[in-house]
PDB file of N, CA and C in Angstrom:
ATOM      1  N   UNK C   1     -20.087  27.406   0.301  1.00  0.00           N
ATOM      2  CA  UNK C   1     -21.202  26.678   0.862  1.00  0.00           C
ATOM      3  C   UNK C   1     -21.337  25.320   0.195  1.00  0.00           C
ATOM      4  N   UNK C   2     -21.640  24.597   0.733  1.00  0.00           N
ATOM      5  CA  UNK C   2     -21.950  23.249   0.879  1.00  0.00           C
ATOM      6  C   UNK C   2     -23.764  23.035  -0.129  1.00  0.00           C
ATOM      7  N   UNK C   3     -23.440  21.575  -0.926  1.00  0.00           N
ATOM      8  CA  UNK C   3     -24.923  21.640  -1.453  1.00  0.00           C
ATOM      9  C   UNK C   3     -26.012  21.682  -0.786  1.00  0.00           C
ATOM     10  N   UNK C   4     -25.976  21.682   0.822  1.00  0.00           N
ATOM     11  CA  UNK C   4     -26.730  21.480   1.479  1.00  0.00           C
ATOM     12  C   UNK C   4     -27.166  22.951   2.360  1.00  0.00           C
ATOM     13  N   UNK C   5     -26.208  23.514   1.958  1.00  0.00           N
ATOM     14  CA  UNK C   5     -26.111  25.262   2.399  1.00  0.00           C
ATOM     15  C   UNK C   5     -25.014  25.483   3.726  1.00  0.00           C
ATOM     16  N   UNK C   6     -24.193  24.486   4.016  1.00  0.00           N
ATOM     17  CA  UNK C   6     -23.583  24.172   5.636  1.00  0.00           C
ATOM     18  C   UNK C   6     -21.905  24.246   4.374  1.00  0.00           C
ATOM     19  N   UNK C   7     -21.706  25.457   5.364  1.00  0.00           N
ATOM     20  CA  UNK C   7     -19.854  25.740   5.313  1.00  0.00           C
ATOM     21  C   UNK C   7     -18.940  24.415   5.045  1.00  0.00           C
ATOM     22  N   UNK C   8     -17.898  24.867   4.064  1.00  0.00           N
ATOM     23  CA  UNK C   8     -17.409  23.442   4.249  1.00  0.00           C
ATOM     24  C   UNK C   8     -16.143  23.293   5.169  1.00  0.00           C
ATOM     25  N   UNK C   9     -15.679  22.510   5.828  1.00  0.00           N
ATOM     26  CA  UNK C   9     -14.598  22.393   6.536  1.00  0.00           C
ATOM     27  C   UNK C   9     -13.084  22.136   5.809  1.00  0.00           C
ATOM     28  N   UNK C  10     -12.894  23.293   6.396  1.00  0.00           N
ATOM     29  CA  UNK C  10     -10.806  23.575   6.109  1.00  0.00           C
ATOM     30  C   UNK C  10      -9.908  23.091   7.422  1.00  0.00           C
ATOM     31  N   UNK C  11      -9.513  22.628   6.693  1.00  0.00           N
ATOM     32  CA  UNK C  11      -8.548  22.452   8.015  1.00  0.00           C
ATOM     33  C   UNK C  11      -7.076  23.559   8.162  1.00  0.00           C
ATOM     34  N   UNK C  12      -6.781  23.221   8.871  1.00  0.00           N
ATOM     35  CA  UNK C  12      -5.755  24.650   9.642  1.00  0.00           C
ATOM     36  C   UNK C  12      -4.674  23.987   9.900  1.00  0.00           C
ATOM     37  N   UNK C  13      -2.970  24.506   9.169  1.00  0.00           N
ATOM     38  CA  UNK C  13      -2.162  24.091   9.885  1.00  0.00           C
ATOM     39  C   UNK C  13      -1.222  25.604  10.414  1.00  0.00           C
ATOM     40  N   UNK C  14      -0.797  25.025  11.485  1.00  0.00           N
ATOM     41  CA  UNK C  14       0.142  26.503  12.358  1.00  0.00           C
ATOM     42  C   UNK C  14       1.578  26.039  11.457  1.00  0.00           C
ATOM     43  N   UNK C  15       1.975  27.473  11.083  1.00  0.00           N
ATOM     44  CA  UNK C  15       3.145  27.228  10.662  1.00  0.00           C
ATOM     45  C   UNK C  15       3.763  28.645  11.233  1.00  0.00           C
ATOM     46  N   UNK C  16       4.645  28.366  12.232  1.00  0.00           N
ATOM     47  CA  UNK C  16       5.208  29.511  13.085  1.00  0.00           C
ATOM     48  C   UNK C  16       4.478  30.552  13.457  1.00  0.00           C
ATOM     49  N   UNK C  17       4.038  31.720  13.500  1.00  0.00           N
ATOM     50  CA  UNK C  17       3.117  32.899  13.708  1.00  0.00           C
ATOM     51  C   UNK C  17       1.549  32.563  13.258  1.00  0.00           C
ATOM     52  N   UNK C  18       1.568  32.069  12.113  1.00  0.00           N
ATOM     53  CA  UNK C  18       0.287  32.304  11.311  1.00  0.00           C
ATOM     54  C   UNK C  18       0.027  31.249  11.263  1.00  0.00           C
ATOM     55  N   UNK C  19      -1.458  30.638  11.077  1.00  0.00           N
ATOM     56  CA  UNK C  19      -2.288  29.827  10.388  1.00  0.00           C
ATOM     57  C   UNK C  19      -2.607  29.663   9.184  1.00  0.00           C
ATOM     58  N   UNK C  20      -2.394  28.193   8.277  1.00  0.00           N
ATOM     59  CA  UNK C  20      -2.701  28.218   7.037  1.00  0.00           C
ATOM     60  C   UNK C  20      -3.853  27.670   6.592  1.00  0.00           C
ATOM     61  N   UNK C  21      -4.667  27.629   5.513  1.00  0.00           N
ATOM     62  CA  UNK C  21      -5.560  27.233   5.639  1.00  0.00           C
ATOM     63  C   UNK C  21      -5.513  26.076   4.651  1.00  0.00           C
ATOM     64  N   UNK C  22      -5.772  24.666   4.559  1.00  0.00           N
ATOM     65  CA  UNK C  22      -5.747  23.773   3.266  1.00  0.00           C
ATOM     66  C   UNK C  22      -7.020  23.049   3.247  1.00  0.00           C
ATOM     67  N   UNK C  23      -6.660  22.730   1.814  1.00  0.00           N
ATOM     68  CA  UNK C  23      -8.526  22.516   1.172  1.00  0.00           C
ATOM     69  C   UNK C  23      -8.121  21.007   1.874  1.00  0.00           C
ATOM     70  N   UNK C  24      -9.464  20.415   1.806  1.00  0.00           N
ATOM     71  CA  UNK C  24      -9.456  19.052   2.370  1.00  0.00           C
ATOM     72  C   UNK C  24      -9.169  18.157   0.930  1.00  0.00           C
ATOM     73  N   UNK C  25      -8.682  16.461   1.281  1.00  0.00           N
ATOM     74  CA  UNK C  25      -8.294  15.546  -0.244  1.00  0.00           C
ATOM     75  C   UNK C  25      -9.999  15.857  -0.864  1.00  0.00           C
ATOM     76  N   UNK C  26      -9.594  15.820  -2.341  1.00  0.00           N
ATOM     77  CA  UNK C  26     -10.925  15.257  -3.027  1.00  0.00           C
ATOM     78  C   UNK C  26     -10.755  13.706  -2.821  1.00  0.00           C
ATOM     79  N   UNK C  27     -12.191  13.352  -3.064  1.00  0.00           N
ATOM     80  CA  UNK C  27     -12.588  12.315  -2.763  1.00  0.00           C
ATOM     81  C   UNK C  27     -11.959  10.989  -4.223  1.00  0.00           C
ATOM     82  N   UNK C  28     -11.958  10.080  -3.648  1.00  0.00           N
ATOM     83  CA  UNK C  28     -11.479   9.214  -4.372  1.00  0.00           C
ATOM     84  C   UNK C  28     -11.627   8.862  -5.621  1.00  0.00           C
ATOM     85  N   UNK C  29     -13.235   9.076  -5.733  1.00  0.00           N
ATOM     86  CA  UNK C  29     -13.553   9.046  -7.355  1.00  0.00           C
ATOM     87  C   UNK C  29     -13.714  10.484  -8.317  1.00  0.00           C
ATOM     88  N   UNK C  30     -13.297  11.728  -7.537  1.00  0.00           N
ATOM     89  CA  UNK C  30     -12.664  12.799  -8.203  1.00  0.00           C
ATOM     90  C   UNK C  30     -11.700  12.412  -8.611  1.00  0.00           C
ATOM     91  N   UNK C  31     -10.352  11.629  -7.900  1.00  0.00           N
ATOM     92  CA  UNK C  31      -9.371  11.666  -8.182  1.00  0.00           C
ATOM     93  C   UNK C  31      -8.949  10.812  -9.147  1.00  0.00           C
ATOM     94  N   UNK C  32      -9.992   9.660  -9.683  1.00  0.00           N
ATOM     95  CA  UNK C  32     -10.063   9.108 -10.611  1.00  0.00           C
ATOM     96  C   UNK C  32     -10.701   9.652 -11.750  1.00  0.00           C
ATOM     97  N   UNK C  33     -11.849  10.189 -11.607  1.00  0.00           N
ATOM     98  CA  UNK C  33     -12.115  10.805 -12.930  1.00  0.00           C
ATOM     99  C   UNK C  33     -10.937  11.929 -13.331  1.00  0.00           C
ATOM    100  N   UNK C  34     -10.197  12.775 -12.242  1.00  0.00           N
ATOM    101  CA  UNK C  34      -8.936  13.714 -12.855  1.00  0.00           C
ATOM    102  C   UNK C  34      -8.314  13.177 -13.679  1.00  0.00           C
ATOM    103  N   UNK C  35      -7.756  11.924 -12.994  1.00  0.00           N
ATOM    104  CA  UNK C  35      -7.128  10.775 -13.342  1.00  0.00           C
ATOM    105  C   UNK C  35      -7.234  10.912 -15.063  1.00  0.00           C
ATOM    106  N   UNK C  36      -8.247  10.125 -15.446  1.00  0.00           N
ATOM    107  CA  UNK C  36      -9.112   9.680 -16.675  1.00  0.00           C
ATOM    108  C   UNK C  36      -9.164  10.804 -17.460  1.00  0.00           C
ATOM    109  N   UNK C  37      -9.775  11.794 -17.077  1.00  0.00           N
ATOM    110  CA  UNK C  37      -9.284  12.927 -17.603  1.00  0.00           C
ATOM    111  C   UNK C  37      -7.886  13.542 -18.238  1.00  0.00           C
ATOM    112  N   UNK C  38      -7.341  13.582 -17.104  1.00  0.00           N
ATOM    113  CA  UNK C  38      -5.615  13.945 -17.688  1.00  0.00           C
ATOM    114  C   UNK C  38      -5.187  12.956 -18.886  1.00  0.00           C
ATOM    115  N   UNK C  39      -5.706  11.601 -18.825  1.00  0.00           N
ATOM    116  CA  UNK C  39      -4.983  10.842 -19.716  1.00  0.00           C
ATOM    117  C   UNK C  39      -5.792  10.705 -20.708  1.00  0.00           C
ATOM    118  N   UNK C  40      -6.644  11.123 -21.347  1.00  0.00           N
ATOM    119  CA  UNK C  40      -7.771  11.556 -22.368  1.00  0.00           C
ATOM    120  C   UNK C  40      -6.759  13.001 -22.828  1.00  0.00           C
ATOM    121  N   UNK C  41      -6.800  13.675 -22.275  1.00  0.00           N
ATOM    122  CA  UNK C  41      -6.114  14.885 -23.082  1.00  0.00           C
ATOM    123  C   UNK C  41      -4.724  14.590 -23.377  1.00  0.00           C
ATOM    124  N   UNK C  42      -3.665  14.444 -22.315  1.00  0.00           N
ATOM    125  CA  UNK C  42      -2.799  13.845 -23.311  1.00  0.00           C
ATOM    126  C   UNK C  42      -2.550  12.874 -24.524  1.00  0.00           C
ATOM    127  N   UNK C  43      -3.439  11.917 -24.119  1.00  0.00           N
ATOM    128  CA  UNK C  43      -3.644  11.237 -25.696  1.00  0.00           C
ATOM    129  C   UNK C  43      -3.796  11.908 -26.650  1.00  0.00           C
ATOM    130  N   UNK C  44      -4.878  12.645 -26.646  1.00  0.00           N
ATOM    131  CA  UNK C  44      -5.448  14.027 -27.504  1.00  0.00           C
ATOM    132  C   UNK C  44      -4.318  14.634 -28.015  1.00  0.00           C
ATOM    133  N   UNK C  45      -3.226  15.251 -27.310  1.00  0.00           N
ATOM    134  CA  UNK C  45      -2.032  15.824 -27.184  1.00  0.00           C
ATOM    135  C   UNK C  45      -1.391  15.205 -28.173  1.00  0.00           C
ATOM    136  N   UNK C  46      -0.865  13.910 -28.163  1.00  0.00           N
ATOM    137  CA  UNK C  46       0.049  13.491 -28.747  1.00  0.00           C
ATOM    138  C   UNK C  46      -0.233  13.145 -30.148  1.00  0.00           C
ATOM    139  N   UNK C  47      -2.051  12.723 -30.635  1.00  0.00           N
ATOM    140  CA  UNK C  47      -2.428  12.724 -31.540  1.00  0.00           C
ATOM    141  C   UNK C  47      -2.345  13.855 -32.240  1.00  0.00           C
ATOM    142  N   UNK C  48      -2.156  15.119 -31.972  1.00  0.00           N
ATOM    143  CA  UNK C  48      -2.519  16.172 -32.212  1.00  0.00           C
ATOM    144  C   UNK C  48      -1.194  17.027 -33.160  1.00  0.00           C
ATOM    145  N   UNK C  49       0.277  16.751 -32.165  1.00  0.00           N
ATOM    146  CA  UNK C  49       1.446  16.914 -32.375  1.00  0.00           C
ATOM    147  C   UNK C  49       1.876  16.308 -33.465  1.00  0.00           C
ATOM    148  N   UNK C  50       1.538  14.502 -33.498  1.00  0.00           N
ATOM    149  CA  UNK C  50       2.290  13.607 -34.507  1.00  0.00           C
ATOM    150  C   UNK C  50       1.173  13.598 -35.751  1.00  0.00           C
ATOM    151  N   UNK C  51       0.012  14.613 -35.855  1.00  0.00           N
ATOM    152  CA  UNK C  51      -0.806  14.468 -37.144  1.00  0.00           C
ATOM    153  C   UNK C  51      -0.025  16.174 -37.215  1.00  0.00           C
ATOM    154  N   UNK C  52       0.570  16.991 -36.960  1.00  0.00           N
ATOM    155  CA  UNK C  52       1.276  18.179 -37.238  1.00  0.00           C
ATOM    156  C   UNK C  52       2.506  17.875 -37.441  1.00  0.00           C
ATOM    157  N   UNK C  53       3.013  16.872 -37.189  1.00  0.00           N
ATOM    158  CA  UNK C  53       4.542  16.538 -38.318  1.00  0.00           C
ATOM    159  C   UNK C  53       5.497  16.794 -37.337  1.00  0.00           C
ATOM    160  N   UNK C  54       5.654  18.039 -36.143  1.00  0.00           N
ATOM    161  CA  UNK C  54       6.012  17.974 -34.442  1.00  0.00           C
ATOM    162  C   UNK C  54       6.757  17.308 -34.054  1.00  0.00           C
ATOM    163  N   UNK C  55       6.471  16.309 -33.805  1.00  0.00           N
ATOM    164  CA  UNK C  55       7.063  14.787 -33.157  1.00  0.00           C
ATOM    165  C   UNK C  55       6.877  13.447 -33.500  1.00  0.00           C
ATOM    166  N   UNK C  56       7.913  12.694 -33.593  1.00  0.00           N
ATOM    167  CA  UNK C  56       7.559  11.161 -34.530  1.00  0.00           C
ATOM    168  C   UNK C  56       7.250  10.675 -33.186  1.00  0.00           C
ATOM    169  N   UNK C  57       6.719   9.316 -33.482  1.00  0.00           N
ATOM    170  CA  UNK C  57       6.309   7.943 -32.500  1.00  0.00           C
ATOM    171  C   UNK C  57       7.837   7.502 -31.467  1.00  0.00           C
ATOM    172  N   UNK C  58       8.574   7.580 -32.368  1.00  0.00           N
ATOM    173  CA  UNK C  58      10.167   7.713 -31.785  1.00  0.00           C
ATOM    174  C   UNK C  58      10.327   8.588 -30.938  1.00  0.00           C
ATOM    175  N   UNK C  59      10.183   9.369 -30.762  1.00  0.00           N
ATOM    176  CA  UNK C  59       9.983  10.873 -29.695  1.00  0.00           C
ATOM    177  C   UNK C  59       9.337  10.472 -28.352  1.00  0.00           C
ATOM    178  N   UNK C  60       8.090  10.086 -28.703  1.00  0.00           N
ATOM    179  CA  UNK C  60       7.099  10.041 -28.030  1.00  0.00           C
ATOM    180  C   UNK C  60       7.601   8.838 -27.108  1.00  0.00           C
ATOM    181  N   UNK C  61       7.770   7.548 -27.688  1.00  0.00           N
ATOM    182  CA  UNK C  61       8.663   6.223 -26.606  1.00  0.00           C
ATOM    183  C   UNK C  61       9.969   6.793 -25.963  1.00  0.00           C
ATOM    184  N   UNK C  62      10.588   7.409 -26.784  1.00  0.00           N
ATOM    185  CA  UNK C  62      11.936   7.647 -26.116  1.00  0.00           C
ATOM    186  C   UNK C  62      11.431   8.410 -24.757  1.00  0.00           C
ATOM    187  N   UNK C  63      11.111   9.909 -24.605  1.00  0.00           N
ATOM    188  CA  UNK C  63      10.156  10.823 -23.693  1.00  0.00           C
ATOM    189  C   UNK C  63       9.396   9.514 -22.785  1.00  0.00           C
ATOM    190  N   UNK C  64       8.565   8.993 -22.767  1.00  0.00           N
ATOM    191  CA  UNK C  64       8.380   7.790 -22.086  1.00  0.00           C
ATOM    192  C   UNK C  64       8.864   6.643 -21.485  1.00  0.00           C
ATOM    193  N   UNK C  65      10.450   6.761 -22.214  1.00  0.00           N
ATOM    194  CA  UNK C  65      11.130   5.720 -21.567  1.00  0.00           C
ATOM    195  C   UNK C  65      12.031   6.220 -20.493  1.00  0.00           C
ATOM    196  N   UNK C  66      12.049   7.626 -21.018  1.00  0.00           N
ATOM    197  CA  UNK C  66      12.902   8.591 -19.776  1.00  0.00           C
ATOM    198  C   UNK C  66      12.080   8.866 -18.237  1.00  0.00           C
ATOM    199  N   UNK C  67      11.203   9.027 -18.865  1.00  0.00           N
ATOM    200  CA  UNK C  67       9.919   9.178 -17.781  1.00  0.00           C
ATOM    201  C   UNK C  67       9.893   7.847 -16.644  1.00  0.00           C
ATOM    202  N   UNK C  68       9.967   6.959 -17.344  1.00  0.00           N
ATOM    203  CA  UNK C  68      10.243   5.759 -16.367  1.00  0.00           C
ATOM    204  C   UNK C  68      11.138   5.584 -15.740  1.00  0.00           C
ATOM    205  N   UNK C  69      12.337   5.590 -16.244  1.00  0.00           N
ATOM    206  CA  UNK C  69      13.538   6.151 -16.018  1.00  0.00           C
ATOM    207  C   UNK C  69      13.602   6.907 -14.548  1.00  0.00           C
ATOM    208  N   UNK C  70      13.111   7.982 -15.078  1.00  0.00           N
ATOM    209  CA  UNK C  70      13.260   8.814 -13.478  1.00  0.00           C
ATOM    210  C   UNK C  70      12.150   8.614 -12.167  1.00  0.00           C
ATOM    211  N   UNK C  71      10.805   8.005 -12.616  1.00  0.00           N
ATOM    212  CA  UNK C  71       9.865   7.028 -11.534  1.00  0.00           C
ATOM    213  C   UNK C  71      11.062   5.911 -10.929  1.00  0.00           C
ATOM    214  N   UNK C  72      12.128   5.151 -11.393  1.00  0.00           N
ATOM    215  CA  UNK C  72      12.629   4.482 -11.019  1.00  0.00           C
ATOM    216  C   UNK C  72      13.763   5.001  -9.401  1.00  0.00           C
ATOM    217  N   UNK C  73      14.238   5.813 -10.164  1.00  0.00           N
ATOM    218  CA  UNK C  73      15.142   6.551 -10.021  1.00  0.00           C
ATOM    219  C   UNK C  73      14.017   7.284  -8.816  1.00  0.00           C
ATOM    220  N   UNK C  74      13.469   7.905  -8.882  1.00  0.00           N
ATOM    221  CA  UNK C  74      12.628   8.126  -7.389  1.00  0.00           C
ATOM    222  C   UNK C  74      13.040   7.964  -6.089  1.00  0.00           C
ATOM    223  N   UNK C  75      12.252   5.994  -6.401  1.00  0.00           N
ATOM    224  CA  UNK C  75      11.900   5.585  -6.248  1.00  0.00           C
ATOM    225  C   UNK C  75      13.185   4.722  -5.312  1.00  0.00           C
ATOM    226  N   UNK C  76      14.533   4.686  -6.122  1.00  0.00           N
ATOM    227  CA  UNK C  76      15.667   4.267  -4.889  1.00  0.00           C
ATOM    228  C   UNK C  76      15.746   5.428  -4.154  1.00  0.00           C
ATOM    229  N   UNK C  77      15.747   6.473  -4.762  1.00  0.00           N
ATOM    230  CA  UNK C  77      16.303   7.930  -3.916  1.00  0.00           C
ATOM    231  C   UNK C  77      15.657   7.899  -2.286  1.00  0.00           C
ATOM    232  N   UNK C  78      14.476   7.359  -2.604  1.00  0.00           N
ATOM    233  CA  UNK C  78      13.388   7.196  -1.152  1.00  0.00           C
ATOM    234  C   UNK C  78      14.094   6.366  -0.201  1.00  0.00           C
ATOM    235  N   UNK C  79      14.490   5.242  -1.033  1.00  0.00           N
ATOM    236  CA  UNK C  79      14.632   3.586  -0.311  1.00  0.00           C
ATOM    237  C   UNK C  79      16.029   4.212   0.488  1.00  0.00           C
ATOM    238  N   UNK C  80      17.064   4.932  -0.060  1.00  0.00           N
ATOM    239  CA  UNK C  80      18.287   5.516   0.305  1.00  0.00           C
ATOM    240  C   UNK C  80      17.693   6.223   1.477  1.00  0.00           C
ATOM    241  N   UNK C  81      16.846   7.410   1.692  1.00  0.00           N
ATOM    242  CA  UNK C  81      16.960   7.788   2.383  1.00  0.00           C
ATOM    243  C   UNK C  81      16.158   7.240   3.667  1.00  0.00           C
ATOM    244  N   UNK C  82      15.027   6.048   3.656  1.00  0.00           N
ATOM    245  CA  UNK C  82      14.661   5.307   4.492  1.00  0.00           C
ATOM    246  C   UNK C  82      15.926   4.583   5.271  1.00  0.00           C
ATOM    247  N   UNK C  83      16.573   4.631   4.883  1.00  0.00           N
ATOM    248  CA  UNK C  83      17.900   3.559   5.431  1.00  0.00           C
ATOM    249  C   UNK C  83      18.879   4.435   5.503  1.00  0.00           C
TER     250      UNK C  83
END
């Protein structure tokens, strides 16, 4: 129920025999506070690891530079298959 007491709307997709049911997008500034969120705890994370001896600062850029790395790398894979 809805804050207002009114059902909330799902939408329905047919996928061969059956109907599925999917939640609708959260709204934009959910998806920013998730956002903000997620990157508050990983910070947290990494402070957490490199004050436990875990992982050096070296770790942490390298892991980040790979990470970009494969956003790149995506990112032609798409352009390839647009064309």
């Amino acid at each position: 129920m809805g804050a207002n007491g009114q059902a909330k709307k799902v939408a329905t997709l047919q996928k061969g025999k059956r109907m599925v049911l999917r939640k609708p997008r959260p709204s934009k500034k959910k998806q920013q506070k998730d956002a903000k969120r997620h990157r508050t705890y990983v910070d947290a994370e990494k402070e957490k690891l490199l004050k436990s001896g875990v992982i050096t600062t070296e770790d942490i850029e390298k892991m980040e530079a790979e990470k970009g790395d494969d956003d790149a790398s995506d990112e032609v894979a798409a352009m390839d298959v647009e064309e």
